[in-house]
Amino acid sequence: MVKRTLPPLKALRAFEAAARHANFTAAADELSITHSAVSQQIRLLEEYLDGPLFAREARGVVLLPHAREYFLEVQACLDRISTATQTVKSPHAPRILRVCTTPSLAMKWLIPRLADFQDWAPRVDVQLATVNSRFIEQADASNDVVVMRWPLQRAEHTCVRFLDDYLLPVASPRFIKKHGVKKPADCLGLPLLQVSGCMADWPHWFGLTGLAVPKQLPGPVFDHHFLSAQAAMNDLGIALAPWCLVEEDIQSGRLQPLFDQPRLTGAGLYALYKTENPVAETARRFVDWLGSAAAQKGGQT
């Protein structure tokens, strides 16, 4: 039998709470112990690991760079223990599935379809969290499924592409009529709605049309694709949007594609899910459902 080398569980719980809150007092409140007890447990763990874990600051504490990965692993392991314990205590209780994605995908693609998943798997409760697309690769390791627009590899995870997608220019019918947009060259000089982190999309699209790309594109910049699409619906300009996010808006007439071609292809939706934890089978079923939902609606046309 392999002898495990493990630090004290109390010390790990104190470390996880302190790292998550970046504050010993908040960790103490959560664990119903004193501030000094948290400090003592952290010191115990640091002695066990032969090195400091936090940098002390005026307003709290900050994880040292080498401790960040350790925190994510400890957090994920404590979540697994919690899930496994709850399953044993209440075998018929709903299973919790932690899903993380970007705000745009949550609002425009996933949430409109979740009722179908609830009908398909009524004993699974989805806990949905969002993170900016620029930081999706750093999504908390405690998430069971991460849905994103590019592939990502992690140990003990599987990543699958479940939807093919493309980007196309869209605007409100009023905007198109007002500005007489009939060909790609007509877009030059009009407000081009851009998304931070995706600033190269418009230059790539103009490159496909054969037009010279302006050095500085006119138009506002938004944090998320769904914000740029909403701005386009409100006549603020032209958005270069993923088809999967604007399909229903196009069908309803709120948005209108400016041209059928060119399209920026190669994009897609990916699901990264755990394969080595108590909810691995539930995560796999959720990803299977994502594929069936994409096949019914929202793929390339």
Short mmCIF file of N, CA and C in Angstrom, two decimals, residues 99-103 128-132:
data_model
loop_
_atom_site.label_atom_id
_atom_site.label_comp_id
_atom_site.label_asym_id
_atom_site.label_seq_id
_atom_site.Cartn_x
_atom_site.Cartn_y
_atom_site.Cartn_z
N VAL A 99 -20.09 24.79 -14.36
CA VAL A 99 -19.78 25.14 -15.75
C VAL A 99 -19.29 26.58 -15.80
N CYS A 100 -18.22 26.81 -16.53
CA CYS A 100 -17.67 28.15 -16.69
C CYS A 100 -17.56 28.48 -18.18
N THR A 101 -17.92 29.69 -18.55
CA THR A 101 -17.80 30.14 -19.93
C THR A 101 -17.67 31.66 -19.95
N THR A 102 -17.65 32.25 -21.13
CA THR A 102 -17.57 33.71 -21.23
C THR A 102 -18.96 34.31 -21.09
N PRO A 103 -19.07 35.58 -20.71
CA PRO A 103 -20.39 36.21 -20.63
C PRO A 103 -21.17 36.14 -21.94
N LEU A 128 -23.54 28.01 -13.06
CA LEU A 128 -22.88 28.67 -14.19
C LEU A 128 -22.09 29.90 -13.72
N ALA A 129 -20.83 29.94 -14.07
CA ALA A 129 -19.97 31.09 -13.77
C ALA A 129 -19.39 31.61 -15.08
N THR A 130 -19.05 32.90 -15.10
CA THR A 130 -18.47 33.49 -16.31
C THR A 130 -17.14 34.15 -16.00
N VAL A 131 -16.30 34.22 -17.02
CA VAL A 131 -15.01 34.89 -16.91
C VAL A 131 -14.71 35.51 -18.27
N ASN A 132 -14.05 36.65 -18.27
CA ASN A 132 -13.70 37.33 -19.51
C ASN A 132 -12.90 36.40 -20.41
#
